[in-house]
Amino acid sequence: EAGVAQSPRYKIIEKRQSVAFWCNPISGHATLYWYQQILGQGPKLLIQFQNNGVVDDSQLPKDRFSAERLKGVDSTLKIQPAKLEDSAVYLCASRQTGTTDTQYFGPGTRLTVL
Amino acid sequence: GNSVTQMEGPVTLSEEAFLTINCTYTATGYPSLFWYVQYPGEGLQLLLKATKADDKGSNKGFEATYRKETTSFHLEKGSVQVSDSAVYFCALPLFYGGSQGNLIFGKGTKLSVKP
């Protein structure tokens, strides 16, 4: 079974530029999460989707971050414009709703904002 | 919401030493508890979990027991290997009950094992 796929793995941009990350969850997983992991800290949830609907986006900085999961499968997370403090690893995770409470994580995208 | 406090590192051990990483939590009800591991350059992997009080989760020689009386879920391994070098995160759901959603994570404990 293929795991959670993310791309790109690394991205370097300058502040005020925009960037987008892509995630493809495990096949059949209805729930998808985006986390931000700042160096030396644990991951923090940005947004949770159930199919193509948003369940929780209370910690998403909506003035600059946006995310979508239009067809209920893959998802994109966008930052526009980026700030220095957005430098972090962005992790995508998915879960098979109803049968398990385990989240499966992708390898992450390491973003550096200069 | 719930919260978790995890022993901060880094922790450096020699191969075959005994490992304990402390984790305590504050929670409403009795949520599932998790340990995730992050190897260098990789995403998080579930190491083990426990779903109710007194449950013991175990995997790859690691163990953790869900202790409601001390609100703890300490990670232990009797004999660590160089390949165990990684960052370990304790986690639990932010809110108890219903479908599991937002996980909250401790700050992580970096373990380095020397040959």
mmCIF file of C-alpha atoms in Angstrom:
data_model
loop_
_atom_site.group_PDB
_atom_site.id
_atom_site.type_symbol
_atom_site.label_atom_id
_atom_site.label_comp_id
_atom_site.label_asym_id
_atom_site.label_seq_id
_atom_site.Cartn_x
_atom_site.Cartn_y
_atom_site.Cartn_z
ATOM 1 C CA GLU A 1 0.000 0.000 0.000
ATOM 2 C CA ALA A 2 1.427 3.359 -1.016
ATOM 3 C CA GLY A 3 1.952 5.890 1.750
ATOM 4 C CA VAL A 4 1.129 9.567 1.896
ATOM 5 C CA ALA A 5 2.898 11.406 -0.914
ATOM 6 C CA GLN A 6 4.042 15.013 -0.706
ATOM 7 C CA SER A 7 5.837 17.336 -3.068
ATOM 8 C CA PRO A 8 8.093 19.124 -3.319
ATOM 9 C CA ARG A 9 10.375 17.824 -0.574
ATOM 10 C CA TYR A 10 12.269 21.089 -0.311
ATOM 11 C CA LYS A 11 11.478 24.659 -1.272
ATOM 12 C CA ILE A 12 13.428 27.887 -0.840
ATOM 13 C CA ILE A 13 11.703 31.191 -1.525
ATOM 14 C CA GLU A 14 12.099 34.821 -0.621
ATOM 15 C CA LYS A 15 9.708 36.599 1.692
ATOM 16 C CA ARG A 16 6.564 37.956 0.076
ATOM 17 C CA GLN A 17 6.682 35.246 -2.595
ATOM 18 C CA SER A 18 4.005 32.596 -2.853
ATOM 19 C CA VAL A 19 4.402 28.823 -2.577
ATOM 20 C CA ALA A 20 2.206 25.759 -2.872
ATOM 21 C CA PHE A 21 2.516 22.251 -1.473
ATOM 22 C CA TRP A 22 0.776 19.131 -2.683
ATOM 23 C CA CYS A 23 -0.373 16.060 -0.801
ATOM 24 C CA ASN A 24 -1.868 12.773 -1.980
ATOM 25 C CA PRO A 25 -3.213 10.720 0.931
ATOM 26 C CA ILE A 26 -3.416 6.983 1.235
ATOM 27 C CA SER A 27 -6.114 5.636 -1.061
ATOM 28 C CA GLY A 28 -9.486 5.509 0.658
ATOM 29 C CA HIS A 29 -8.545 7.789 3.541
ATOM 30 C CA ALA A 30 -11.311 10.336 3.926
ATOM 31 C CA THR A 31 -9.604 12.485 6.539
ATOM 32 C CA LEU A 32 -6.619 14.644 5.625
ATOM 33 C CA TYR A 33 -4.551 16.918 7.834
ATOM 34 C CA TRP A 34 -1.948 19.612 7.229
ATOM 35 C CA TYR A 35 0.502 20.269 10.070
ATOM 36 C CA GLN A 36 3.234 22.871 10.479
ATOM 37 C CA GLN A 37 6.372 21.729 12.292
ATOM 38 C CA ILE A 38 8.750 24.500 13.289
ATOM 39 C CA LEU A 39 12.294 23.390 14.049
ATOM 40 C CA GLY A 40 12.571 21.954 17.543
ATOM 41 C CA GLN A 41 8.817 21.740 18.099
ATOM 42 C CA GLY A 42 6.063 19.221 17.655
ATOM 43 C CA PRO A 43 3.696 19.455 14.691
ATOM 44 C CA LYS A 44 0.782 21.873 14.984
ATOM 45 C CA LEU A 45 -2.435 21.344 13.059
ATOM 46 C CA LEU A 46 -3.224 23.913 10.397
ATOM 47 C CA ILE A 47 -6.325 22.385 8.814
ATOM 48 C CA GLN A 48 -8.329 19.149 8.786
ATOM 49 C CA PHE A 49 -10.505 17.931 5.906
ATOM 50 C CA GLN A 50 -13.175 15.266 5.880
ATOM 51 C CA ASN A 51 -13.588 14.327 2.214
ATOM 52 C CA ASN A 52 -13.715 17.760 0.529
ATOM 53 C CA GLY A 53 -15.088 19.649 3.531
ATOM 54 C CA VAL A 54 -13.155 21.560 6.182
ATOM 55 C CA VAL A 55 -13.567 20.147 9.710
ATOM 56 C CA ASP A 56 -11.164 22.433 11.565
ATOM 57 C CA ASP A 57 -9.187 25.407 10.286
ATOM 58 C CA SER A 58 -9.121 27.375 13.519
ATOM 59 C CA GLN A 59 -5.306 27.536 13.571
ATOM 60 C CA LEU A 60 -4.838 28.387 9.903
ATOM 61 C CA PRO A 61 -3.587 31.980 9.378
ATOM 62 C CA LYS A 62 -6.246 32.734 6.817
ATOM 63 C CA ASP A 63 -4.802 36.074 5.781
ATOM 64 C CA ARG A 64 -1.938 34.263 4.065
ATOM 65 C CA PHE A 65 -2.616 30.506 4.130
ATOM 66 C CA SER A 66 -5.221 28.667 2.109
ATOM 67 C CA ALA A 67 -5.915 25.001 1.466
ATOM 68 C CA GLU A 68 -8.272 23.019 -0.682
ATOM 69 C CA ARG A 69 -9.271 19.441 -1.341
ATOM 70 C CA LEU A 70 -11.646 19.884 -4.218
ATOM 71 C CA LYS A 71 -12.341 16.271 -5.143
ATOM 72 C CA GLY A 72 -11.869 14.811 -1.707
ATOM 73 C CA VAL A 73 -8.600 13.130 -2.618
ATOM 74 C CA ASP A 74 -5.413 15.158 -2.999
ATOM 75 C CA SER A 75 -4.921 18.542 -1.412
ATOM 76 C CA THR A 76 -2.886 21.702 -1.854
ATOM 77 C CA LEU A 77 -1.711 24.148 0.780
ATOM 78 C CA LYS A 78 -0.732 27.636 -0.332
ATOM 79 C CA ILE A 79 1.081 30.488 1.379
ATOM 80 C CA GLN A 80 0.794 33.957 -0.119
ATOM 81 C CA PRO A 81 2.721 36.059 0.747
ATOM 82 C CA ALA A 82 5.291 34.117 2.733
ATOM 83 C CA LYS A 83 6.959 35.499 5.847
ATOM 84 C CA LEU A 84 10.249 34.544 7.448
ATOM 85 C CA GLU A 85 8.398 32.843 10.315
ATOM 86 C CA ASP A 86 6.742 30.445 7.855
ATOM 87 C CA SER A 87 10.025 28.552 7.563
ATOM 88 C CA ALA A 88 9.087 25.079 8.749
ATOM 89 C CA VAL A 89 8.324 21.542 7.634
ATOM 90 C CA TYR A 90 4.776 21.126 6.352
ATOM 91 C CA LEU A 91 3.437 17.671 7.023
ATOM 92 C CA CYS A 92 0.416 16.038 5.486
ATOM 93 C CA ALA A 93 -1.313 13.132 7.213
ATOM 94 C CA SER A 94 -4.329 10.994 6.449
ATOM 95 C CA ARG A 95 -6.624 8.680 8.380
ATOM 96 C CA GLN A 96 -9.172 6.049 7.453
ATOM 97 C CA THR A 97 -12.252 7.395 9.200
ATOM 98 C CA GLY A 98 -14.152 5.103 11.482
ATOM 99 C CA THR A 99 -11.851 2.118 11.564
ATOM 100 C CA THR A 100 -8.769 3.443 13.267
ATOM 101 C CA ASP A 101 -7.532 6.511 15.061
ATOM 102 C CA THR A 102 -4.045 6.267 13.585
ATOM 103 C CA GLN A 103 -2.791 9.080 11.375
ATOM 104 C CA TYR A 104 -0.266 8.280 8.658
ATOM 105 C CA PHE A 105 2.228 10.997 7.792
ATOM 106 C CA GLY A 106 3.974 11.903 4.580
ATOM 107 C CA PRO A 107 7.681 12.832 4.454
ATOM 108 C CA GLY A 108 6.938 16.557 4.607
ATOM 109 C CA THR A 109 8.000 19.619 2.660
ATOM 110 C CA ARG A 110 10.796 21.679 4.167
ATOM 111 C CA LEU A 111 10.193 25.366 3.430
ATOM 112 C CA THR A 112 12.893 27.977 3.871
ATOM 113 C CA VAL A 113 11.874 31.620 3.557
ATOM 114 C CA LEU A 114 14.790 34.024 3.058
ATOM 115 C CA GLY B 1 -8.581 21.090 25.311
ATOM 116 C CA ASN B 2 -6.138 18.413 26.315
ATOM 117 C CA SER B 3 -2.421 19.013 26.714
ATOM 118 C CA VAL B 4 0.817 17.054 26.832
ATOM 119 C CA THR B 5 4.180 17.665 28.486
ATOM 120 C CA GLN B 6 7.179 15.737 27.288
ATOM 121 C CA MET B 7 10.682 15.414 28.660
ATOM 122 C CA GLU B 8 13.000 17.648 26.707
ATOM 123 C CA GLY B 9 16.230 16.407 25.264
ATOM 124 C CA PRO B 10 18.522 15.836 23.773
ATOM 125 C CA VAL B 11 19.178 12.421 25.253
ATOM 126 C CA THR B 12 22.463 10.687 24.457
ATOM 127 C CA LEU B 13 22.917 7.032 25.364
ATOM 128 C CA SER B 14 25.352 4.275 24.626
ATOM 129 C CA GLU B 15 24.180 1.241 22.706
ATOM 130 C CA GLU B 16 22.355 -1.312 24.901
ATOM 131 C CA ALA B 17 21.513 1.299 27.557
ATOM 132 C CA PHE B 18 18.025 1.592 29.062
ATOM 133 C CA LEU B 19 15.810 4.369 27.738
ATOM 134 C CA THR B 20 13.001 6.288 29.418
ATOM 135 C CA ILE B 21 11.319 9.315 27.897
ATOM 136 C CA ASN B 22 8.746 10.879 30.182
ATOM 137 C CA CYS B 23 5.345 12.050 28.979
ATOM 138 C CA THR B 24 2.502 13.390 31.114
ATOM 139 C CA TYR B 25 -0.851 14.631 29.942
ATOM 140 C CA THR B 26 -3.918 16.567 30.987
ATOM 141 C CA ALA B 27 -7.115 15.313 29.446
ATOM 142 C CA THR B 28 -10.858 15.183 29.720
ATOM 143 C CA GLY B 29 -11.971 11.591 29.725
ATOM 144 C CA TYR B 30 -9.665 8.838 28.560
ATOM 145 C CA PRO B 31 -8.382 9.560 25.080
ATOM 146 C CA SER B 32 -6.039 7.304 23.152
ATOM 147 C CA LEU B 33 -2.350 8.047 23.706
ATOM 148 C CA PHE B 34 0.378 7.787 21.087
ATOM 149 C CA TRP B 35 4.108 7.780 20.591
ATOM 150 C CA TYR B 36 5.327 8.825 17.172
ATOM 151 C CA VAL B 37 8.928 8.631 15.932
ATOM 152 C CA GLN B 38 10.609 10.849 13.349
ATOM 153 C CA TYR B 39 13.802 9.592 11.761
ATOM 154 C CA PRO B 40 16.124 12.165 10.159
ATOM 155 C CA GLY B 41 14.645 13.635 7.000
ATOM 156 C CA GLU B 42 11.407 11.695 7.288
ATOM 157 C CA GLY B 43 7.835 12.241 8.365
ATOM 158 C CA LEU B 44 6.348 10.940 11.590
ATOM 159 C CA GLN B 45 5.612 7.243 12.031
ATOM 160 C CA LEU B 46 3.341 5.746 14.629
ATOM 161 C CA LEU B 47 5.517 3.818 17.091
ATOM 162 C CA LEU B 48 2.867 2.584 19.494
ATOM 163 C CA LYS B 49 -0.430 3.528 21.047
ATOM 164 C CA ALA B 50 -2.757 2.685 23.935
ATOM 165 C CA THR B 51 -6.493 3.179 23.817
ATOM 166 C CA LYS B 52 -7.523 2.815 27.472
ATOM 167 C CA ALA B 53 -6.203 2.982 31.001
ATOM 168 C CA ASP B 54 -3.674 0.271 31.955
ATOM 169 C CA ASP B 55 -3.176 -0.666 28.305
ATOM 170 C CA LYS B 56 0.413 -1.292 27.287
ATOM 171 C CA GLY B 57 1.443 -0.369 23.772
ATOM 172 C CA SER B 58 4.523 -2.030 22.354
ATOM 173 C CA ASN B 59 6.491 -2.118 19.117
ATOM 174 C CA LYS B 60 10.119 -2.704 18.086
ATOM 175 C CA GLY B 61 11.119 -3.311 21.712
ATOM 176 C CA PHE B 62 9.558 -0.049 22.894
ATOM 177 C CA GLU B 63 6.797 -0.041 25.500
ATOM 178 C CA ALA B 64 4.519 2.515 27.129
ATOM 179 C CA THR B 65 1.750 1.991 29.684
ATOM 180 C CA TYR B 66 -1.327 4.215 29.946
ATOM 181 C CA ARG B 67 -1.347 5.257 33.631
ATOM 182 C CA LYS B 68 -4.443 7.242 34.540
ATOM 183 C CA GLU B 69 -3.470 7.571 38.214
ATOM 184 C CA THR B 70 -0.295 9.449 37.314
ATOM 185 C CA THR B 71 -1.575 10.750 33.935
ATOM 186 C CA SER B 72 1.561 9.430 32.308
ATOM 187 C CA PHE B 73 2.575 7.494 29.212
ATOM 188 C CA HIS B 74 6.334 7.097 29.544
ATOM 189 C CA LEU B 75 8.248 5.468 26.697
ATOM 190 C CA GLU B 76 10.771 2.762 27.613
ATOM 191 C CA LYS B 77 13.183 0.425 25.878
ATOM 192 C CA GLY B 78 15.443 -2.017 27.624
ATOM 193 C CA SER B 79 18.361 -1.929 25.194
ATOM 194 C CA VAL B 80 18.654 0.834 22.613
ATOM 195 C CA GLN B 81 20.416 0.508 19.279
ATOM 196 C CA VAL B 82 22.122 3.076 17.077
ATOM 197 C CA SER B 83 19.199 2.718 14.674
ATOM 198 C CA ASP B 84 16.847 4.064 17.372
ATOM 199 C CA SER B 85 18.399 7.511 17.009
ATOM 200 C CA ALA B 86 15.457 9.767 16.150
ATOM 201 C CA VAL B 87 13.049 12.304 17.613
ATOM 202 C CA TYR B 88 10.193 10.877 19.678
ATOM 203 C CA PHE B 89 6.845 12.638 20.139
ATOM 204 C CA CYS B 90 4.117 11.935 22.658
ATOM 205 C CA ALA B 91 0.639 12.814 21.384
ATOM 206 C CA LEU B 92 -3.069 12.688 22.173
ATOM 207 C CA PRO B 93 -6.241 14.049 20.610
ATOM 208 C CA LEU B 94 -6.994 17.676 21.386
ATOM 209 C CA PHE B 95 -10.567 16.846 22.340
ATOM 210 C CA TYR B 96 -11.993 13.693 23.813
ATOM 211 C CA GLY B 97 -14.796 11.772 22.224
ATOM 212 C CA GLY B 98 -16.265 11.432 18.806
ATOM 213 C CA SER B 99 -14.128 10.906 15.751
ATOM 214 C CA GLN B 100 -10.505 11.487 16.382
ATOM 215 C CA GLY B 101 -9.321 14.756 14.976
ATOM 216 C CA ASN B 102 -6.588 17.147 15.839
ATOM 217 C CA LEU B 103 -3.620 15.496 17.562
ATOM 218 C CA ILE B 104 -1.541 17.620 19.887
ATOM 219 C CA PHE B 105 2.122 16.748 20.176
ATOM 220 C CA GLY B 106 4.782 17.247 22.775
ATOM 221 C CA LYS B 107 7.861 19.203 21.777
ATOM 222 C CA GLY B 108 9.765 16.053 20.960
ATOM 223 C CA THR B 109 12.778 14.364 22.511
ATOM 224 C CA LYS B 110 15.831 13.833 20.358
ATOM 225 C CA LEU B 111 17.593 10.564 21.094
ATOM 226 C CA SER B 112 21.141 9.898 19.953
ATOM 227 C CA VAL B 113 22.594 6.439 20.508
ATOM 228 C CA LYS B 114 26.373 6.043 20.336
ATOM 229 C CA PRO B 115 28.011 2.739 19.371
#
